[in-house]
């Protein structure tokens, strides 16, 4: 079976005013459909850099990313927009991902219109309510603004918005680190259900080793720019 995502020999260096940091040093990783892989490392280790490269937000100096056999990212390869629905990033700080002046319902409906997945507003509203239900949020959240909901609720809204485009790969970048233990558990349960019901592939990025081990089938450690499989996973 061909991997859904292939990371091949990816290297990324950030150049500062007085120094340069080699965040990734030729890392490689294959992920199959339905896989749940964790990437763990200290802050600044390069975990978010991996996520941003896969999503096409930044380019590597060397190496390539393949999605279902198609070359989508490389030093000379611009990320193809048709893959933006298939690969979705769930960020660490949900409030920064939501327009404070836009109601939750509109935020969830927006990608449906952008990617021409619906034709009528009523159809989009129905889909948005279904998505809210799928992440265990009440219908009245639809008419609230981000500032009127909790951090846990905001994170689930971001998940619902990502699910609106039916992705095949979700990258959760420290998506539970800003939440309390109860909210973390709720988000992880949502992730588990998505994987079971929709066979979504998952890259779960975190610094919380016990949480990653409990959730992921394999855990990779990122240190000094090098990625390696952790023992016991």
mmCIF file of C-alpha atoms in Angstrom:
data_model
loop_
_atom_site.group_PDB
_atom_site.id
_atom_site.type_symbol
_atom_site.label_atom_id
_atom_site.label_comp_id
_atom_site.label_asym_id
_atom_site.label_seq_id
_atom_site.Cartn_x
_atom_site.Cartn_y
_atom_site.Cartn_z
ATOM 1 C CA UNK A 1 0.000 0.000 0.000
ATOM 2 C CA UNK A 2 1.335 3.407 -0.999
ATOM 3 C CA UNK A 3 1.783 5.824 1.937
ATOM 4 C CA UNK A 4 -0.621 8.749 2.060
ATOM 5 C CA UNK A 5 2.263 11.079 2.917
ATOM 6 C CA UNK A 6 5.977 10.641 2.295
ATOM 7 C CA UNK A 7 8.563 12.991 3.778
ATOM 8 C CA UNK A 8 11.876 12.422 1.999
ATOM 9 C CA UNK A 9 15.198 13.806 3.208
ATOM 10 C CA UNK A 10 13.759 17.190 4.217
ATOM 11 C CA UNK A 11 16.205 19.833 5.425
ATOM 12 C CA UNK A 12 15.307 23.320 6.626
ATOM 13 C CA UNK A 13 17.622 26.042 7.931
ATOM 14 C CA UNK A 14 16.559 29.361 9.406
ATOM 15 C CA UNK A 15 19.060 32.204 9.059
ATOM 16 C CA UNK A 16 19.052 34.894 11.728
ATOM 17 C CA UNK A 17 20.948 38.142 11.996
ATOM 18 C CA UNK A 18 23.875 36.613 13.851
ATOM 19 C CA UNK A 19 23.425 32.876 13.405
ATOM 20 C CA UNK A 20 21.659 30.096 11.556
ATOM 21 C CA UNK A 21 19.675 27.160 12.921
ATOM 22 C CA UNK A 22 19.337 23.881 11.046
ATOM 23 C CA UNK A 23 15.841 23.000 12.254
ATOM 24 C CA UNK A 24 15.536 19.810 10.184
ATOM 25 C CA UNK A 25 18.447 17.676 9.003
ATOM 26 C CA UNK A 26 17.380 15.332 6.245
ATOM 27 C CA UNK A 27 14.337 13.838 7.952
ATOM 28 C CA UNK A 28 12.245 11.106 6.315
ATOM 29 C CA UNK A 29 8.917 9.568 7.307
ATOM 30 C CA UNK A 30 6.138 7.543 5.621
ATOM 31 C CA UNK A 31 2.561 7.600 6.921
ATOM 32 C CA UNK A 32 -0.137 5.214 5.683
ATOM 33 C CA UNK A 33 -3.887 5.736 5.518
ATOM 34 C CA UNK A 34 -5.339 5.690 9.038
ATOM 35 C CA UNK A 35 -1.945 5.912 10.750
ATOM 36 C CA UNK A 36 -1.658 7.971 13.944
ATOM 37 C CA UNK A 37 1.924 9.138 14.306
ATOM 38 C CA UNK A 38 3.191 11.390 17.051
ATOM 39 C CA UNK A 39 6.129 13.775 16.863
ATOM 40 C CA UNK A 40 7.536 14.912 20.177
ATOM 41 C CA UNK A 41 10.243 17.393 21.038
ATOM 42 C CA UNK A 42 11.132 20.430 23.080
ATOM 43 C CA UNK A 43 9.939 23.918 22.134
ATOM 44 C CA UNK A 44 11.994 25.162 19.213
ATOM 45 C CA UNK A 45 13.015 21.653 18.135
ATOM 46 C CA UNK A 46 11.445 22.053 14.699
ATOM 47 C CA UNK A 47 8.126 20.264 15.196
ATOM 48 C CA UNK A 48 6.042 23.100 13.783
ATOM 49 C CA UNK A 49 8.490 23.447 10.908
ATOM 50 C CA UNK A 50 7.564 19.931 9.759
ATOM 51 C CA UNK A 51 3.866 20.828 9.878
ATOM 52 C CA UNK A 52 4.362 24.068 7.941
ATOM 53 C CA UNK A 53 6.419 22.362 5.228
ATOM 54 C CA UNK A 54 3.850 19.581 4.708
ATOM 55 C CA UNK A 55 1.101 22.203 4.410
ATOM 56 C CA UNK A 56 3.123 24.222 1.911
ATOM 57 C CA UNK A 57 3.490 27.263 4.149
ATOM 58 C CA UNK A 58 7.295 27.175 3.859
ATOM 59 C CA UNK A 59 9.699 25.363 1.559
ATOM 60 C CA UNK A 60 12.630 23.147 2.534
ATOM 61 C CA UNK A 61 16.138 23.760 1.214
ATOM 62 C CA UNK A 62 16.355 20.101 0.303
ATOM 63 C CA UNK A 63 13.988 17.157 0.192
ATOM 64 C CA UNK A 64 10.467 16.553 -0.985
ATOM 65 C CA UNK A 65 6.940 15.798 0.228
ATOM 66 C CA UNK A 66 4.661 13.383 -1.650
ATOM 67 C CA UNK A 67 0.922 13.044 -1.063
ATOM 68 C CA UNK A 68 -0.518 9.758 -2.357
ATOM 69 C CA UNK A 69 2.395 9.523 -4.754
ATOM 70 C CA UNK A 70 2.113 13.098 -6.066
ATOM 71 C CA UNK A 71 5.002 15.499 -5.486
ATOM 72 C CA UNK A 72 3.457 18.446 -3.606
ATOM 73 C CA UNK A 73 6.334 20.216 -1.821
ATOM 74 C CA UNK A 74 10.028 20.670 -2.552
ATOM 75 C CA UNK A 75 12.808 23.222 -2.757
ATOM 76 C CA UNK A 76 11.681 24.031 -6.301
ATOM 77 C CA UNK A 77 8.067 22.880 -5.966
ATOM 78 C CA UNK A 78 5.266 25.266 -5.062
ATOM 79 C CA UNK A 79 2.469 23.687 -3.033
ATOM 80 C CA UNK A 80 -0.476 22.931 -5.287
ATOM 81 C CA UNK A 81 -3.708 24.568 -4.091
ATOM 82 C CA UNK A 82 -5.834 21.516 -4.957
ATOM 83 C CA UNK A 83 -4.249 19.701 -2.023
ATOM 84 C CA UNK A 84 -5.264 22.335 0.543
ATOM 85 C CA UNK A 85 -8.550 20.545 1.210
ATOM 86 C CA UNK A 86 -6.880 17.161 1.643
ATOM 87 C CA UNK A 87 -4.280 18.279 4.183
ATOM 88 C CA UNK A 88 -5.517 20.335 7.127
ATOM 89 C CA UNK A 89 -3.543 21.935 9.951
ATOM 90 C CA UNK A 90 -5.050 22.379 13.427
ATOM 91 C CA UNK A 91 -2.914 24.993 15.199
ATOM 92 C CA UNK A 92 -1.950 25.503 18.809
ATOM 93 C CA UNK A 93 -3.839 28.745 19.414
ATOM 94 C CA UNK A 94 -7.404 28.496 18.095
ATOM 95 C CA UNK A 95 -8.330 32.113 18.851
ATOM 96 C CA UNK A 96 -5.625 33.322 16.461
ATOM 97 C CA UNK A 97 -7.166 31.172 13.721
ATOM 98 C CA UNK A 98 -10.630 32.653 14.149
ATOM 99 C CA UNK A 99 -11.694 36.126 13.090
ATOM 100 C CA UNK A 100 -12.931 37.822 16.295
ATOM 101 C CA UNK A 101 -15.493 39.755 14.216
ATOM 102 C CA UNK A 102 -16.849 36.675 12.467
ATOM 103 C CA UNK A 103 -19.466 34.441 14.064
ATOM 104 C CA UNK A 104 -18.569 30.793 14.595
ATOM 105 C CA UNK A 105 -21.115 29.589 12.042
ATOM 106 C CA UNK A 106 -19.724 31.851 9.340
ATOM 107 C CA UNK A 107 -16.195 30.703 10.138
ATOM 108 C CA UNK A 108 -17.170 27.062 9.586
ATOM 109 C CA UNK A 109 -19.148 27.829 6.423
ATOM 110 C CA UNK A 110 -16.399 29.920 4.844
ATOM 111 C CA UNK A 111 -14.205 27.033 3.545
ATOM 112 C CA UNK A 112 -17.304 25.383 2.075
ATOM 113 C CA UNK A 113 -17.826 28.411 -0.157
ATOM 114 C CA UNK A 114 -14.126 29.046 -0.823
ATOM 115 C CA UNK A 115 -13.643 25.521 -2.132
ATOM 116 C CA UNK A 116 -17.050 25.487 -3.870
ATOM 117 C CA UNK A 117 -18.326 22.522 -1.867
ATOM 118 C CA UNK A 118 -21.807 24.044 -1.534
ATOM 119 C CA UNK A 119 -23.904 26.315 -3.718
ATOM 120 C CA UNK A 120 -26.469 27.737 -1.310
ATOM 121 C CA UNK A 121 -26.230 29.312 2.139
ATOM 122 C CA UNK A 122 -28.898 26.993 3.534
ATOM 123 C CA UNK A 123 -26.880 23.978 2.465
ATOM 124 C CA UNK A 124 -23.784 25.460 4.121
ATOM 125 C CA UNK A 125 -25.693 26.125 7.337
ATOM 126 C CA UNK A 126 -26.938 22.543 7.468
ATOM 127 C CA UNK A 127 -23.406 21.269 6.977
ATOM 128 C CA UNK A 128 -22.050 23.641 9.660
ATOM 129 C CA UNK A 129 -24.594 22.410 12.216
ATOM 130 C CA UNK A 130 -23.653 18.823 11.412
ATOM 131 C CA UNK A 131 -19.991 19.663 11.918
ATOM 132 C CA UNK A 132 -20.723 21.322 15.260
ATOM 133 C CA UNK A 133 -22.539 18.163 16.326
ATOM 134 C CA UNK A 134 -19.607 16.018 15.206
ATOM 135 C CA UNK A 135 -17.255 17.890 17.569
ATOM 136 C CA UNK A 136 -19.792 17.822 20.408
ATOM 137 C CA UNK A 137 -20.744 21.498 20.377
ATOM 138 C CA UNK A 138 -24.249 22.856 20.944
ATOM 139 C CA UNK A 139 -26.165 24.529 18.112
ATOM 140 C CA UNK A 140 -26.201 27.920 19.832
ATOM 141 C CA UNK A 141 -22.420 28.173 19.346
ATOM 142 C CA UNK A 142 -23.245 28.913 15.695
ATOM 143 C CA UNK A 143 -24.274 32.510 16.439
ATOM 144 C CA UNK A 144 -21.542 33.315 18.960
ATOM 145 C CA UNK A 145 -18.281 35.156 18.392
ATOM 146 C CA UNK A 146 -14.903 33.572 19.306
ATOM 147 C CA UNK A 147 -14.602 35.869 22.317
ATOM 148 C CA UNK A 148 -17.825 34.394 23.714
ATOM 149 C CA UNK A 149 -16.619 30.772 23.832
ATOM 150 C CA UNK A 150 -14.023 28.906 25.894
ATOM 151 C CA UNK A 151 -10.615 27.768 24.675
ATOM 152 C CA UNK A 152 -11.783 24.170 24.466
ATOM 153 C CA UNK A 153 -14.830 25.196 22.451
ATOM 154 C CA UNK A 154 -12.683 27.368 20.156
ATOM 155 C CA UNK A 155 -10.344 24.444 19.495
ATOM 156 C CA UNK A 156 -13.294 22.249 18.552
ATOM 157 C CA UNK A 157 -14.600 24.989 16.225
ATOM 158 C CA UNK A 158 -11.215 24.975 14.463
ATOM 159 C CA UNK A 159 -11.451 21.181 14.163
ATOM 160 C CA UNK A 160 -14.975 21.471 12.729
ATOM 161 C CA UNK A 161 -13.777 24.010 10.176
ATOM 162 C CA UNK A 162 -10.928 21.703 9.148
ATOM 163 C CA UNK A 163 -13.357 18.809 8.755
ATOM 164 C CA UNK A 164 -15.620 20.896 6.508
ATOM 165 C CA UNK A 165 -13.392 20.102 3.519
ATOM 166 C CA UNK A 166 -13.174 16.340 4.279
ATOM 167 C CA UNK A 167 -9.377 16.100 4.656
ATOM 168 C CA UNK A 168 -7.462 12.845 4.391
ATOM 169 C CA UNK A 169 -4.572 14.027 6.570
ATOM 170 C CA UNK A 170 -4.827 16.146 9.708
ATOM 171 C CA UNK A 171 -1.775 17.687 11.353
ATOM 172 C CA UNK A 172 -2.494 18.730 14.931
ATOM 173 C CA UNK A 173 0.311 21.072 16.002
ATOM 174 C CA UNK A 174 0.270 21.343 19.811
ATOM 175 C CA UNK A 175 -3.524 21.526 19.481
ATOM 176 C CA UNK A 176 -4.152 20.527 23.114
ATOM 177 C CA UNK A 177 -1.300 22.383 24.837
ATOM 178 C CA UNK A 178 -3.391 25.475 25.629
ATOM 179 C CA UNK A 179 -6.262 23.431 27.111
ATOM 180 C CA UNK A 180 -6.953 22.122 30.588
ATOM 181 C CA UNK A 181 -6.955 18.364 31.218
ATOM 182 C CA UNK A 182 -10.719 18.012 30.723
ATOM 183 C CA UNK A 183 -10.717 19.900 27.421
ATOM 184 C CA UNK A 184 -7.663 17.932 26.267
ATOM 185 C CA UNK A 185 -9.522 14.667 26.869
ATOM 186 C CA UNK A 186 -12.544 15.910 24.900
ATOM 187 C CA UNK A 187 -10.393 16.887 21.901
ATOM 188 C CA UNK A 188 -8.513 13.566 21.935
ATOM 189 C CA UNK A 189 -11.808 11.667 21.979
ATOM 190 C CA UNK A 190 -12.952 13.669 18.947
ATOM 191 C CA UNK A 191 -9.713 12.792 17.156
ATOM 192 C CA UNK A 192 -10.113 9.103 17.972
ATOM 193 C CA UNK A 193 -13.663 9.060 16.646
ATOM 194 C CA UNK A 194 -12.614 10.802 13.425
ATOM 195 C CA UNK A 195 -9.889 8.257 12.830
ATOM 196 C CA UNK A 196 -12.271 5.373 13.460
ATOM 197 C CA UNK A 197 -15.218 6.696 11.453
ATOM 198 C CA UNK A 198 -13.447 8.500 8.594
ATOM 199 C CA UNK A 199 -10.102 6.684 8.477
ATOM 200 C CA UNK A 200 -8.277 10.016 8.641
ATOM 201 C CA UNK A 201 -4.488 9.885 8.886
ATOM 202 C CA UNK A 202 -2.986 11.861 11.736
ATOM 203 C CA UNK A 203 0.247 13.597 12.653
ATOM 204 C CA UNK A 204 -0.010 14.634 16.304
ATOM 205 C CA UNK A 205 2.710 17.114 17.305
ATOM 206 C CA UNK A 206 3.273 17.765 20.998
ATOM 207 C CA UNK A 207 5.761 18.096 23.844
ATOM 208 C CA UNK A 208 3.519 15.979 26.113
ATOM 209 C CA UNK A 209 5.038 12.490 25.901
ATOM 210 C CA UNK A 210 2.441 10.623 28.035
ATOM 211 C CA UNK A 211 -0.408 12.095 25.962
ATOM 212 C CA UNK A 212 1.314 11.251 22.664
ATOM 213 C CA UNK A 213 2.075 7.687 23.758
ATOM 214 C CA UNK A 214 -1.547 7.166 24.833
ATOM 215 C CA UNK A 215 -2.932 8.455 21.544
ATOM 216 C CA UNK A 216 -0.451 7.489 18.819
ATOM 217 C CA UNK A 217 0.517 4.126 17.352
ATOM 218 C CA UNK A 218 4.094 5.292 16.728
ATOM 219 C CA UNK A 219 6.023 8.133 18.328
ATOM 220 C CA UNK A 220 9.005 9.899 16.798
ATOM 221 C CA UNK A 221 11.353 12.152 18.702
ATOM 222 C CA UNK A 222 12.789 15.295 17.131
ATOM 223 C CA UNK A 223 16.076 16.461 18.585
ATOM 224 C CA UNK A 224 18.898 18.498 17.078
ATOM 225 C CA UNK A 225 17.092 18.435 13.761
ATOM 226 C CA UNK A 226 17.010 14.634 13.599
ATOM 227 C CA UNK A 227 13.864 12.489 13.654
ATOM 228 C CA UNK A 228 13.978 8.990 15.179
ATOM 229 C CA UNK A 229 11.467 6.354 16.254
ATOM 230 C CA UNK A 230 11.183 6.160 20.023
ATOM 231 C CA UNK A 231 11.652 2.800 21.686
ATOM 232 C CA UNK A 232 8.523 1.007 22.793
ATOM 233 C CA UNK A 233 6.279 2.465 20.071
#
